């Protein structure tokens, strides 16, 4: 891929440093939760991962709409990169949630609305990735996956509502007011760190997508 | 009106081909019956258990059977560039979507008209008192299923491995339809004492309206060559 650009280097270093600081604060500086004990510290990575996953899919949606309007391959590359990284964050979210769920709820998995919706979200964007890998033509791949990016995201609120009605035994999500200030700023610190990791991965993945596109063109030219 | 007339021409053509060849209908009915049979074997002969899960089994059967017919939505057009021909006709390409959608809905409802009574016999449930409720659920559920299915079938028709891709894209998108249809069916079969089934019918109705608008709106982009 060639040497990293200054932007990439800076983002990478910042992401690494902020992750180290965030983990140190979350693991050592902030006191353990009175009710849940040390297990609660998982929240400092679980919640940022979930937020970033959702944001990544929102960006897929925005880029898909932009692509369908302007038909610029750039938007397609951003959408595809964001979808892939979003899938990674979703898997991280689910795994961390399970690690928290086993000692707290006594089970790795329960059909809680947010849990179920996250799993369905994962299925939607794995499908998005599979569609991309099965389409050979660049323009068609971009157009088809943009459509899936739009429909998939539009479906998320409907899925969430229907799953909530199906399983009404969920607890309301924490709001900033229901959380102690210590916990809140540790959470924000880790959220910033995760956002930097997302930004770094995006910059690198978009460049890879661009190189992939050029390679595809050259191979088509040679064939 | 011309869109509806064009759509009707496609419905008529496809149903006429189906009536003369019966290439989908017979296979779908047989396949659906087999799915119900396999579930009954897997869950054992406990009639009470089967009655409790009948709604779920029924809709899994419908979903599997529906996938079969959806993946063949554009089969009549596949040979000798038929889809290009349809696309080349003047007028709004949405007529193709509406026509194929109506064809899929009619075909699937016809299969359900056999499948649901058959399920009633297999699971020893008396369906007659609930006939109206069940009819409403199947119509709303089938519309939702076919709306997204007909759309994604057009998207995957030229794809390698489309037999895998269609369910992979379709099933996650259909979670609200499956939840709505299964819960409404189960509540109706249990007598629906609290009037809760209406909530699920509304979920189905809302899904149908939202996805009708989205699919109609985006379909021309999906069909571009």
XYZ file of N, CA and C in Angstrom, chain A residues 36 39-43 46 94-108 171:
69
model
N -22.386 -3.678 40.582
C -21.945 -4.756 39.699
C -20.485 -5.142 39.878
N -17.103 -6.000 36.791
C -17.712 -6.376 35.505
C -18.222 -5.145 34.763
N -18.681 -4.167 35.541
C -19.275 -2.976 34.939
C -18.269 -2.248 34.058
N -16.945 -2.427 34.328
C -15.922 -1.735 33.532
C -16.004 -2.103 32.057
N -16.605 -3.252 31.745
C -16.785 -3.643 30.343
C -17.586 -2.607 29.581
N -18.460 -1.892 30.323
C -19.304 -0.883 29.691
C -18.475 0.174 28.973
N -17.807 -1.561 25.721
C -18.990 -2.107 25.061
C -19.849 -0.993 24.463
N -21.186 -7.315 20.413
C -21.916 -8.520 20.832
C -21.060 -9.378 21.763
N -19.766 -9.538 21.409
C -18.895 -10.372 22.246
C -18.721 -9.766 23.634
N -18.481 -8.435 23.686
C -18.321 -7.778 24.984
C -19.617 -7.865 25.790
N -20.757 -7.704 25.099
C -22.050 -7.796 25.768
C -22.265 -9.171 26.377
N -21.832 -10.207 25.650
C -21.969 -11.566 26.171
C -21.101 -11.762 27.404
N -19.852 -11.206 27.346
C -18.954 -11.330 28.503
C -19.548 -10.654 29.721
N -20.306 -9.550 29.482
C -20.945 -8.841 30.579
C -22.214 -9.580 31.012
N -22.920 -10.152 30.055
C -24.198 -10.794 30.326
C -24.067 -12.042 31.182
N -23.007 -12.830 30.953
C -22.867 -14.104 31.679
C -22.812 -13.889 33.198
N -21.898 -13.037 33.720
C -21.903 -12.848 35.179
C -23.092 -12.027 35.687
N -23.660 -11.118 34.857
C -24.710 -10.226 35.353
C -26.090 -10.852 35.233
N -26.411 -11.340 34.033
C -27.736 -11.943 33.824
C -27.714 -13.460 34.067
N -26.507 -14.051 34.056
C -26.402 -15.493 34.212
C -26.426 -16.245 32.896
N -26.621 -15.503 31.784
C -26.626 -16.158 30.466
C -25.820 -15.317 29.483
N -25.242 -16.001 28.466
C -24.515 -15.269 27.440
C -25.477 -14.504 26.532
N -34.797 -3.402 29.947
C -34.630 -2.244 30.830
C -34.373 -1.015 29.971
